[in-house]
């Protein structure tokens, strides 16, 4: 498991960073199956890995941004998530859940008539509504285009990191789940408490 230091507070979305077992979930904000899995993470896994939970201190969950470029808005929504990870790391998962719940607004057809700036303005409103109005200005600053014609934004390097990480590890589809660094093909976005409980009983060895 590798995670650059600036992401450690935000992208470890369940459990403690030093937990020996690691679940990595590669999710795309505009993927319906990723949205399904996010609900299971929130309702099933987070309680199990929280203080007092059955696997507290034993397993952690890392969110991996999985940009799917065949959806034009995927880059913009993941930029938004990474910007929130910078300005409000403690609210990254809260924002991610909120974005998953309204993901249909960022699908291909709803965004086809919007400019990139309009998509980012829409995401800034979601930040204000979910993370706080006081964070919206900082969010917009991070997503402001640099003065050079092709310079990207302040989170472009973070976006590159996430894309390169997926590429070098051969991750293609969303969602993809890794257990201790290896792809767990058996994991399904439709899993509920029963399936996850059985999986963890087999896998947790500490």
JSON list of C-alpha atoms in Angstrom, two decimals:
[
{"chain": "A", "resi": 1, "resn": "UNK", "atom": "CA", "xyz": [0.00, 0.00, 0.00]},
{"chain": "A", "resi": 2, "resn": "UNK", "atom": "CA", "xyz": [1.42, 3.38, -1.02]},
{"chain": "A", "resi": 3, "resn": "UNK", "atom": "CA", "xyz": [-0.15, 6.76, -0.38]},
{"chain": "A", "resi": 4, "resn": "UNK", "atom": "CA", "xyz": [1.52, 10.12, -0.70]},
{"chain": "A", "resi": 5, "resn": "UNK", "atom": "CA", "xyz": [1.56, 11.99, 2.64]},
{"chain": "A", "resi": 6, "resn": "UNK", "atom": "CA", "xyz": [-0.80, 14.77, 1.52]},
{"chain": "A", "resi": 7, "resn": "UNK", "atom": "CA", "xyz": [-3.57, 12.20, 1.01]},
{"chain": "A", "resi": 8, "resn": "UNK", "atom": "CA", "xyz": [-3.25, 10.23, 4.22]},
{"chain": "A", "resi": 9, "resn": "UNK", "atom": "CA", "xyz": [-5.83, 12.18, 6.23]},
{"chain": "A", "resi": 10, "resn": "UNK", "atom": "CA", "xyz": [-8.40, 12.30, 3.44]},
{"chain": "A", "resi": 11, "resn": "UNK", "atom": "CA", "xyz": [-8.20, 9.07, 1.46]},
{"chain": "A", "resi": 12, "resn": "UNK", "atom": "CA", "xyz": [-8.07, 6.65, 4.38]},
{"chain": "A", "resi": 13, "resn": "UNK", "atom": "CA", "xyz": [-11.85, 6.65, 4.69]},
{"chain": "A", "resi": 14, "resn": "UNK", "atom": "CA", "xyz": [-12.27, 3.86, 7.24]},
{"chain": "A", "resi": 15, "resn": "UNK", "atom": "CA", "xyz": [-10.07, 2.41, 9.95]},
{"chain": "A", "resi": 16, "resn": "UNK", "atom": "CA", "xyz": [-6.68, 3.63, 11.12]},
{"chain": "A", "resi": 17, "resn": "UNK", "atom": "CA", "xyz": [-3.83, 4.42, 8.76]},
{"chain": "A", "resi": 18, "resn": "UNK", "atom": "CA", "xyz": [-1.52, 1.91, 10.46]},
{"chain": "A", "resi": 19, "resn": "UNK", "atom": "CA", "xyz": [-3.99, -1.00, 10.36]},
{"chain": "A", "resi": 20, "resn": "UNK", "atom": "CA", "xyz": [-2.17, -4.08, 8.99]},
{"chain": "A", "resi": 21, "resn": "UNK", "atom": "CA", "xyz": [-4.80, -5.11, 6.43]},
{"chain": "A", "resi": 22, "resn": "UNK", "atom": "CA", "xyz": [-5.75, -2.78, 3.57]},
{"chain": "A", "resi": 23, "resn": "UNK", "atom": "CA", "xyz": [-8.78, -2.59, 1.32]},
{"chain": "A", "resi": 24, "resn": "UNK", "atom": "CA", "xyz": [-8.27, -0.25, -1.63]},
{"chain": "A", "resi": 25, "resn": "UNK", "atom": "CA", "xyz": [-11.36, 0.76, -3.57]},
{"chain": "A", "resi": 26, "resn": "UNK", "atom": "CA", "xyz": [-10.96, 2.30, -7.02]},
{"chain": "A", "resi": 27, "resn": "UNK", "atom": "CA", "xyz": [-14.12, 4.35, -7.53]},
{"chain": "A", "resi": 28, "resn": "UNK", "atom": "CA", "xyz": [-15.35, 6.71, -10.23]},
{"chain": "A", "resi": 29, "resn": "UNK", "atom": "CA", "xyz": [-17.78, 9.40, -9.12]},
{"chain": "A", "resi": 30, "resn": "UNK", "atom": "CA", "xyz": [-19.87, 9.00, -12.29]},
{"chain": "A", "resi": 31, "resn": "UNK", "atom": "CA", "xyz": [-20.02, 5.20, -12.17]},
{"chain": "A", "resi": 32, "resn": "UNK", "atom": "CA", "xyz": [-23.35, 3.81, -10.84]},
{"chain": "A", "resi": 33, "resn": "UNK", "atom": "CA", "xyz": [-21.64, 0.65, -9.56]},
{"chain": "A", "resi": 34, "resn": "UNK", "atom": "CA", "xyz": [-19.10, 2.75, -7.66]},
{"chain": "A", "resi": 35, "resn": "UNK", "atom": "CA", "xyz": [-21.99, 4.63, -6.07]},
{"chain": "A", "resi": 36, "resn": "UNK", "atom": "CA", "xyz": [-23.50, 1.31, -4.97]},
{"chain": "A", "resi": 37, "resn": "UNK", "atom": "CA", "xyz": [-20.26, 0.19, -3.41]},
{"chain": "A", "resi": 38, "resn": "UNK", "atom": "CA", "xyz": [-19.84, 3.52, -1.63]},
{"chain": "A", "resi": 39, "resn": "UNK", "atom": "CA", "xyz": [-23.09, 2.87, 0.26]},
{"chain": "A", "resi": 40, "resn": "UNK", "atom": "CA", "xyz": [-21.82, -0.51, 1.45]},
{"chain": "A", "resi": 41, "resn": "UNK", "atom": "CA", "xyz": [-18.53, 1.04, 2.54]},
{"chain": "A", "resi": 42, "resn": "UNK", "atom": "CA", "xyz": [-20.40, 3.61, 4.58]},
{"chain": "A", "resi": 43, "resn": "UNK", "atom": "CA", "xyz": [-23.04, 1.36, 6.13]},
{"chain": "A", "resi": 44, "resn": "UNK", "atom": "CA", "xyz": [-21.10, -1.91, 6.54]},
{"chain": "A", "resi": 45, "resn": "UNK", "atom": "CA", "xyz": [-17.33, -1.43, 6.50]},
{"chain": "A", "resi": 46, "resn": "UNK", "atom": "CA", "xyz": [-16.86, 1.86, 8.32]},
{"chain": "A", "resi": 47, "resn": "UNK", "atom": "CA", "xyz": [-18.70, 0.68, 11.46]},
{"chain": "A", "resi": 48, "resn": "UNK", "atom": "CA", "xyz": [-16.71, -2.58, 11.48]},
{"chain": "A", "resi": 49, "resn": "UNK", "atom": "CA", "xyz": [-13.38, -0.73, 11.29]},
{"chain": "A", "resi": 50, "resn": "UNK", "atom": "CA", "xyz": [-14.28, 2.14, 13.64]},
{"chain": "A", "resi": 51, "resn": "UNK", "atom": "CA", "xyz": [-13.30, 2.17, 17.33]},
{"chain": "A", "resi": 52, "resn": "UNK", "atom": "CA", "xyz": [-15.34, -0.53, 19.04]},
{"chain": "A", "resi": 53, "resn": "UNK", "atom": "CA", "xyz": [-16.01, -2.34, 15.76]},
{"chain": "A", "resi": 54, "resn": "UNK", "atom": "CA", "xyz": [-15.14, -6.00, 15.25]},
{"chain": "A", "resi": 55, "resn": "UNK", "atom": "CA", "xyz": [-12.10, -5.21, 13.11]},
{"chain": "A", "resi": 56, "resn": "UNK", "atom": "CA", "xyz": [-11.02, -1.95, 14.72]},
{"chain": "A", "resi": 57, "resn": "UNK", "atom": "CA", "xyz": [-7.28, -1.43, 14.28]},
{"chain": "A", "resi": 58, "resn": "UNK", "atom": "CA", "xyz": [-7.08, -4.41, 11.90]},
{"chain": "A", "resi": 59, "resn": "UNK", "atom": "CA", "xyz": [-8.33, -3.13, 8.54]},
{"chain": "A", "resi": 60, "resn": "UNK", "atom": "CA", "xyz": [-8.37, 0.21, 6.76]},
{"chain": "A", "resi": 61, "resn": "UNK", "atom": "CA", "xyz": [-10.06, 1.37, 3.55]},
{"chain": "A", "resi": 62, "resn": "UNK", "atom": "CA", "xyz": [-8.31, 3.64, 1.07]},
{"chain": "A", "resi": 63, "resn": "UNK", "atom": "CA", "xyz": [-10.29, 5.56, -1.54]},
{"chain": "A", "resi": 64, "resn": "UNK", "atom": "CA", "xyz": [-8.58, 5.52, -4.93]},
{"chain": "A", "resi": 65, "resn": "UNK", "atom": "CA", "xyz": [-9.81, 8.04, -7.49]},
{"chain": "A", "resi": 66, "resn": "UNK", "atom": "CA", "xyz": [-10.43, 6.10, -10.70]},
{"chain": "A", "resi": 67, "resn": "UNK", "atom": "CA", "xyz": [-10.85, 8.60, -13.52]},
{"chain": "A", "resi": 68, "resn": "UNK", "atom": "CA", "xyz": [-12.78, 7.11, -16.45]},
{"chain": "A", "resi": 69, "resn": "UNK", "atom": "CA", "xyz": [-11.98, 9.52, -19.33]},
{"chain": "A", "resi": 70, "resn": "UNK", "atom": "CA", "xyz": [-14.66, 8.19, -21.69]},
{"chain": "A", "resi": 71, "resn": "UNK", "atom": "CA", "xyz": [-17.01, 10.19, -19.46]},
{"chain": "A", "resi": 72, "resn": "UNK", "atom": "CA", "xyz": [-16.03, 13.80, -20.11]},
{"chain": "A", "resi": 73, "resn": "UNK", "atom": "CA", "xyz": [-17.04, 14.99, -16.65]},
{"chain": "A", "resi": 74, "resn": "UNK", "atom": "CA", "xyz": [-15.05, 12.32, -14.81]},
{"chain": "A", "resi": 75, "resn": "UNK", "atom": "CA", "xyz": [-11.94, 14.48, -14.76]},
{"chain": "A", "resi": 76, "resn": "UNK", "atom": "CA", "xyz": [-13.86, 17.43, -13.33]},
{"chain": "A", "resi": 77, "resn": "UNK", "atom": "CA", "xyz": [-15.57, 15.49, -10.53]},
{"chain": "A", "resi": 78, "resn": "UNK", "atom": "CA", "xyz": [-12.31, 13.84, -9.48]},
{"chain": "A", "resi": 79, "resn": "UNK", "atom": "CA", "xyz": [-10.57, 17.21, -9.49]},
{"chain": "A", "resi": 80, "resn": "UNK", "atom": "CA", "xyz": [-13.32, 18.30, -7.11]},
{"chain": "A", "resi": 81, "resn": "UNK", "atom": "CA", "xyz": [-12.75, 15.36, -4.79]},
{"chain": "A", "resi": 82, "resn": "UNK", "atom": "CA", "xyz": [-9.02, 15.97, -4.73]},
{"chain": "A", "resi": 83, "resn": "UNK", "atom": "CA", "xyz": [-9.56, 19.68, -4.03]},
{"chain": "A", "resi": 84, "resn": "UNK", "atom": "CA", "xyz": [-11.76, 18.80, -1.04]},
{"chain": "A", "resi": 85, "resn": "UNK", "atom": "CA", "xyz": [-9.03, 16.41, 0.11]},
{"chain": "A", "resi": 86, "resn": "UNK", "atom": "CA", "xyz": [-6.76, 19.47, 0.22]},
{"chain": "A", "resi": 87, "resn": "UNK", "atom": "CA", "xyz": [-9.04, 22.04, 1.87]},
{"chain": "A", "resi": 88, "resn": "UNK", "atom": "CA", "xyz": [-11.08, 19.78, 4.17]},
{"chain": "A", "resi": 89, "resn": "UNK", "atom": "CA", "xyz": [-9.52, 16.30, 4.43]},
{"chain": "A", "resi": 90, "resn": "UNK", "atom": "CA", "xyz": [-11.79, 15.39, 7.32]},
{"chain": "A", "resi": 91, "resn": "UNK", "atom": "CA", "xyz": [-14.80, 15.95, 5.06]},
{"chain": "A", "resi": 92, "resn": "UNK", "atom": "CA", "xyz": [-13.53, 14.12, 1.98]},
{"chain": "A", "resi": 93, "resn": "UNK", "atom": "CA", "xyz": [-15.73, 11.06, 2.48]},
{"chain": "A", "resi": 94, "resn": "UNK", "atom": "CA", "xyz": [-18.75, 13.20, 3.36]},
{"chain": "A", "resi": 95, "resn": "UNK", "atom": "CA", "xyz": [-18.32, 15.13, 0.12]},
{"chain": "A", "resi": 96, "resn": "UNK", "atom": "CA", "xyz": [-17.71, 11.93, -1.86]},
{"chain": "A", "resi": 97, "resn": "UNK", "atom": "CA", "xyz": [-20.96, 10.41, -0.59]},
{"chain": "A", "resi": 98, "resn": "UNK", "atom": "CA", "xyz": [-22.83, 13.59, -1.46]},
{"chain": "A", "resi": 99, "resn": "UNK", "atom": "CA", "xyz": [-21.34, 13.56, -4.96]},
{"chain": "A", "resi": 100, "resn": "UNK", "atom": "CA", "xyz": [-22.26, 9.91, -5.46]},
{"chain": "A", "resi": 101, "resn": "UNK", "atom": "CA", "xyz": [-25.85, 10.68, -4.46]},
{"chain": "A", "resi": 102, "resn": "UNK", "atom": "CA", "xyz": [-26.19, 13.33, -7.17]},
{"chain": "A", "resi": 103, "resn": "UNK", "atom": "CA", "xyz": [-23.89, 11.69, -9.71]},
{"chain": "A", "resi": 104, "resn": "UNK", "atom": "CA", "xyz": [-26.65, 11.66, -12.33]},
{"chain": "A", "resi": 105, "resn": "UNK", "atom": "CA", "xyz": [-26.29, 15.43, -12.61]},
{"chain": "A", "resi": 106, "resn": "UNK", "atom": "CA", "xyz": [-22.75, 14.87, -13.90]},
{"chain": "A", "resi": 107, "resn": "UNK", "atom": "CA", "xyz": [-23.50, 12.12, -16.41]},
{"chain": "A", "resi": 108, "resn": "UNK", "atom": "CA", "xyz": [-22.73, 12.61, -20.10]},
{"chain": "A", "resi": 109, "resn": "UNK", "atom": "CA", "xyz": [-26.03, 14.11, -21.26]},
{"chain": "A", "resi": 110, "resn": "UNK", "atom": "CA", "xyz": [-26.70, 16.48, -18.31]},
{"chain": "A", "resi": 111, "resn": "UNK", "atom": "CA", "xyz": [-23.18, 17.96, -18.67]},
{"chain": "A", "resi": 112, "resn": "UNK", "atom": "CA", "xyz": [-23.06, 17.97, -22.47]},
{"chain": "A", "resi": 113, "resn": "UNK", "atom": "CA", "xyz": [-24.26, 21.57, -22.73]},
{"chain": "A", "resi": 114, "resn": "UNK", "atom": "CA", "xyz": [-22.14, 22.90, -19.83]},
{"chain": "A", "resi": 115, "resn": "UNK", "atom": "CA", "xyz": [-18.70, 24.44, -20.11]},
{"chain": "A", "resi": 116, "resn": "UNK", "atom": "CA", "xyz": [-15.92, 23.19, -17.82]},
{"chain": "A", "resi": 117, "resn": "UNK", "atom": "CA", "xyz": [-16.23, 26.39, -15.81]},
{"chain": "A", "resi": 118, "resn": "UNK", "atom": "CA", "xyz": [-19.95, 25.79, -15.33]},
{"chain": "A", "resi": 119, "resn": "UNK", "atom": "CA", "xyz": [-19.33, 22.22, -14.16]},
{"chain": "A", "resi": 120, "resn": "UNK", "atom": "CA", "xyz": [-16.79, 23.50, -11.63]},
{"chain": "A", "resi": 121, "resn": "UNK", "atom": "CA", "xyz": [-19.22, 26.18, -10.42]},
{"chain": "A", "resi": 122, "resn": "UNK", "atom": "CA", "xyz": [-21.84, 23.49, -9.90]},
{"chain": "A", "resi": 123, "resn": "UNK", "atom": "CA", "xyz": [-19.36, 21.42, -7.91]},
{"chain": "A", "resi": 124, "resn": "UNK", "atom": "CA", "xyz": [-18.44, 24.47, -5.82]},
{"chain": "A", "resi": 125, "resn": "UNK", "atom": "CA", "xyz": [-22.10, 24.77, -4.82]},
{"chain": "A", "resi": 126, "resn": "UNK", "atom": "CA", "xyz": [-22.07, 21.13, -3.74]},
{"chain": "A", "resi": 127, "resn": "UNK", "atom": "CA", "xyz": [-18.98, 21.85, -1.64]},
{"chain": "A", "resi": 128, "resn": "UNK", "atom": "CA", "xyz": [-20.72, 24.82, -0.03]},
{"chain": "A", "resi": 129, "resn": "UNK", "atom": "CA", "xyz": [-23.80, 22.70, 0.73]},
{"chain": "A", "resi": 130, "resn": "UNK", "atom": "CA", "xyz": [-21.95, 19.67, 2.11]},
{"chain": "A", "resi": 131, "resn": "UNK", "atom": "CA", "xyz": [-18.61, 20.85, 3.46]},
{"chain": "A", "resi": 132, "resn": "UNK", "atom": "CA", "xyz": [-19.42, 24.47, 4.28]},
{"chain": "A", "resi": 133, "resn": "UNK", "atom": "CA", "xyz": [-19.73, 27.83, 2.61]},
{"chain": "A", "resi": 134, "resn": "UNK", "atom": "CA", "xyz": [-16.43, 28.87, 4.19]},
{"chain": "A", "resi": 135, "resn": "UNK", "atom": "CA", "xyz": [-14.64, 26.19, 2.15]},
{"chain": "A", "resi": 136, "resn": "UNK", "atom": "CA", "xyz": [-16.15, 27.10, -1.22]},
{"chain": "A", "resi": 137, "resn": "UNK", "atom": "CA", "xyz": [-13.76, 29.97, -1.97]},
{"chain": "A", "resi": 138, "resn": "UNK", "atom": "CA", "xyz": [-10.69, 27.86, -1.27]},
{"chain": "A", "resi": 139, "resn": "UNK", "atom": "CA", "xyz": [-12.14, 25.10, -3.40]},
{"chain": "A", "resi": 140, "resn": "UNK", "atom": "CA", "xyz": [-12.66, 27.46, -6.31]},
{"chain": "A", "resi": 141, "resn": "UNK", "atom": "CA", "xyz": [-9.11, 28.81, -5.94]},
{"chain": "A", "resi": 142, "resn": "UNK", "atom": "CA", "xyz": [-7.70, 25.29, -6.26]},
{"chain": "A", "resi": 143, "resn": "UNK", "atom": "CA", "xyz": [-9.71, 24.68, -9.44]},
{"chain": "A", "resi": 144, "resn": "UNK", "atom": "CA", "xyz": [-8.93, 28.03, -11.06]},
{"chain": "A", "resi": 145, "resn": "UNK", "atom": "CA", "xyz": [-7.00, 27.61, -14.31]},
{"chain": "A", "resi": 146, "resn": "UNK", "atom": "CA", "xyz": [-3.39, 28.72, -14.17]},
{"chain": "A", "resi": 147, "resn": "UNK", "atom": "CA", "xyz": [-2.25, 31.64, -16.30]},
{"chain": "A", "resi": 148, "resn": "UNK", "atom": "CA", "xyz": [-0.28, 29.48, -18.73]},
{"chain": "A", "resi": 149, "resn": "UNK", "atom": "CA", "xyz": [-2.45, 28.21, -21.61]},
{"chain": "A", "resi": 150, "resn": "UNK", "atom": "CA", "xyz": [-2.07, 24.52, -20.73]},
{"chain": "A", "resi": 151, "resn": "UNK", "atom": "CA", "xyz": [-1.05, 24.67, -17.08]},
{"chain": "A", "resi": 152, "resn": "UNK", "atom": "CA", "xyz": [-4.06, 22.99, -15.51]},
{"chain": "A", "resi": 153, "resn": "UNK", "atom": "CA", "xyz": [-5.14, 23.74, -11.95]},
{"chain": "A", "resi": 154, "resn": "UNK", "atom": "CA", "xyz": [-3.59, 23.52, -8.49]},
{"chain": "A", "resi": 155, "resn": "UNK", "atom": "CA", "xyz": [-4.75, 19.90, -8.18]},
{"chain": "A", "resi": 156, "resn": "UNK", "atom": "CA", "xyz": [-3.56, 18.74, -11.61]},
{"chain": "A", "resi": 157, "resn": "UNK", "atom": "CA", "xyz": [-0.49, 17.09, -10.09]},
{"chain": "A", "resi": 158, "resn": "UNK", "atom": "CA", "xyz": [-2.74, 15.25, -7.62]},
{"chain": "A", "resi": 159, "resn": "UNK", "atom": "CA", "xyz": [-4.90, 14.10, -10.52]},
{"chain": "A", "resi": 160, "resn": "UNK", "atom": "CA", "xyz": [-1.81, 12.89, -12.38]},
{"chain": "A", "resi": 161, "resn": "UNK", "atom": "CA", "xyz": [-0.73, 10.93, -9.32]},
{"chain": "A", "resi": 162, "resn": "UNK", "atom": "CA", "xyz": [-4.04, 9.10, -9.08]},
{"chain": "A", "resi": 163, "resn": "UNK", "atom": "CA", "xyz": [-4.15, 8.32, -12.82]},
{"chain": "A", "resi": 164, "resn": "UNK", "atom": "CA", "xyz": [-0.55, 7.11, -12.88]},
{"chain": "A", "resi": 165, "resn": "UNK", "atom": "CA", "xyz": [-1.14, 4.95, -9.82]},
{"chain": "A", "resi": 166, "resn": "UNK", "atom": "CA", "xyz": [-4.08, 3.21, -11.49]},
{"chain": "A", "resi": 167, "resn": "UNK", "atom": "CA", "xyz": [-2.17, 2.75, -14.74]},
{"chain": "A", "resi": 168, "resn": "UNK", "atom": "CA", "xyz": [0.94, 1.25, -13.19]},
{"chain": "A", "resi": 169, "resn": "UNK", "atom": "CA", "xyz": [-1.20, -1.20, -11.21]},
{"chain": "A", "resi": 170, "resn": "UNK", "atom": "CA", "xyz": [-3.26, -2.23, -14.24]},
{"chain": "A", "resi": 171, "resn": "UNK", "atom": "CA", "xyz": [-6.57, -0.96, -12.87]},
{"chain": "A", "resi": 172, "resn": "UNK", "atom": "CA", "xyz": [-9.05, -0.50, -15.69]},
{"chain": "A", "resi": 173, "resn": "UNK", "atom": "CA", "xyz": [-12.63, -0.77, -14.43]},
{"chain": "A", "resi": 174, "resn": "UNK", "atom": "CA", "xyz": [-14.58, 0.83, -11.64]},
{"chain": "A", "resi": 175, "resn": "UNK", "atom": "CA", "xyz": [-15.14, -0.30, -9.06]},
{"chain": "A", "resi": 176, "resn": "UNK", "atom": "CA", "xyz": [-12.07, -2.43, -8.50]},
{"chain": "A", "resi": 177, "resn": "UNK", "atom": "CA", "xyz": [-11.22, -3.66, -5.00]},
{"chain": "A", "resi": 178, "resn": "UNK", "atom": "CA", "xyz": [-7.79, -4.72, -3.74]},
{"chain": "A", "resi": 179, "resn": "UNK", "atom": "CA", "xyz": [-7.15, -6.72, -0.58]},
{"chain": "A", "resi": 180, "resn": "UNK", "atom": "CA", "xyz": [-3.61, -6.27, 0.74]},
{"chain": "A", "resi": 181, "resn": "UNK", "atom": "CA", "xyz": [-2.43, -5.16, -2.69]},
{"chain": "A", "resi": 182, "resn": "UNK", "atom": "CA", "xyz": [-4.03, -7.90, -4.80]},
{"chain": "A", "resi": 183, "resn": "UNK", "atom": "CA", "xyz": [-7.21, -7.53, -6.87]},
{"chain": "A", "resi": 184, "resn": "UNK", "atom": "CA", "xyz": [-10.14, -9.26, -5.17]},
{"chain": "A", "resi": 185, "resn": "UNK", "atom": "CA", "xyz": [-12.22, -10.19, -8.19]},
{"chain": "A", "resi": 186, "resn": "UNK", "atom": "CA", "xyz": [-14.87, -11.81, -6.05]},
{"chain": "A", "resi": 187, "resn": "UNK", "atom": "CA", "xyz": [-15.93, -8.50, -4.52]},
{"chain": "A", "resi": 188, "resn": "UNK", "atom": "CA", "xyz": [-19.12, -7.13, -6.08]},
{"chain": "A", "resi": 189, "resn": "UNK", "atom": "CA", "xyz": [-20.74, -3.74, -5.88]},
{"chain": "A", "resi": 190, "resn": "UNK", "atom": "CA", "xyz": [-23.95, -5.55, -4.90]},
{"chain": "A", "resi": 191, "resn": "UNK", "atom": "CA", "xyz": [-22.41, -7.00, -1.74]},
{"chain": "A", "resi": 192, "resn": "UNK", "atom": "CA", "xyz": [-24.20, -6.27, 1.51]},
{"chain": "A", "resi": 193, "resn": "UNK", "atom": "CA", "xyz": [-23.48, -7.06, 5.15]},
{"chain": "A", "resi": 194, "resn": "UNK", "atom": "CA", "xyz": [-23.62, -10.86, 4.69]},
{"chain": "A", "resi": 195, "resn": "UNK", "atom": "CA", "xyz": [-21.10, -11.00, 1.85]},
{"chain": "A", "resi": 196, "resn": "UNK", "atom": "CA", "xyz": [-18.68, -8.54, 3.43]},
{"chain": "A", "resi": 197, "resn": "UNK", "atom": "CA", "xyz": [-18.87, -10.33, 6.78]},
{"chain": "A", "resi": 198, "resn": "UNK", "atom": "CA", "xyz": [-18.03, -13.67, 5.16]},
{"chain": "A", "resi": 199, "resn": "UNK", "atom": "CA", "xyz": [-15.20, -12.09, 3.16]},
{"chain": "A", "resi": 200, "resn": "UNK", "atom": "CA", "xyz": [-13.59, -10.50, 6.22]},
{"chain": "A", "resi": 201, "resn": "UNK", "atom": "CA", "xyz": [-13.91, -13.66, 8.31]},
{"chain": "A", "resi": 202, "resn": "UNK", "atom": "CA", "xyz": [-11.81, -15.45, 5.69]},
{"chain": "A", "resi": 203, "resn": "UNK", "atom": "CA", "xyz": [-9.30, -12.68, 5.06]},
{"chain": "A", "resi": 204, "resn": "UNK", "atom": "CA", "xyz": [-8.47, -11.03, 8.39]},
{"chain": "A", "resi": 205, "resn": "UNK", "atom": "CA", "xyz": [-5.57, -12.90, 9.97]},
{"chain": "A", "resi": 206, "resn": "UNK", "atom": "CA", "xyz": [-4.46, -10.53, 12.74]}
]
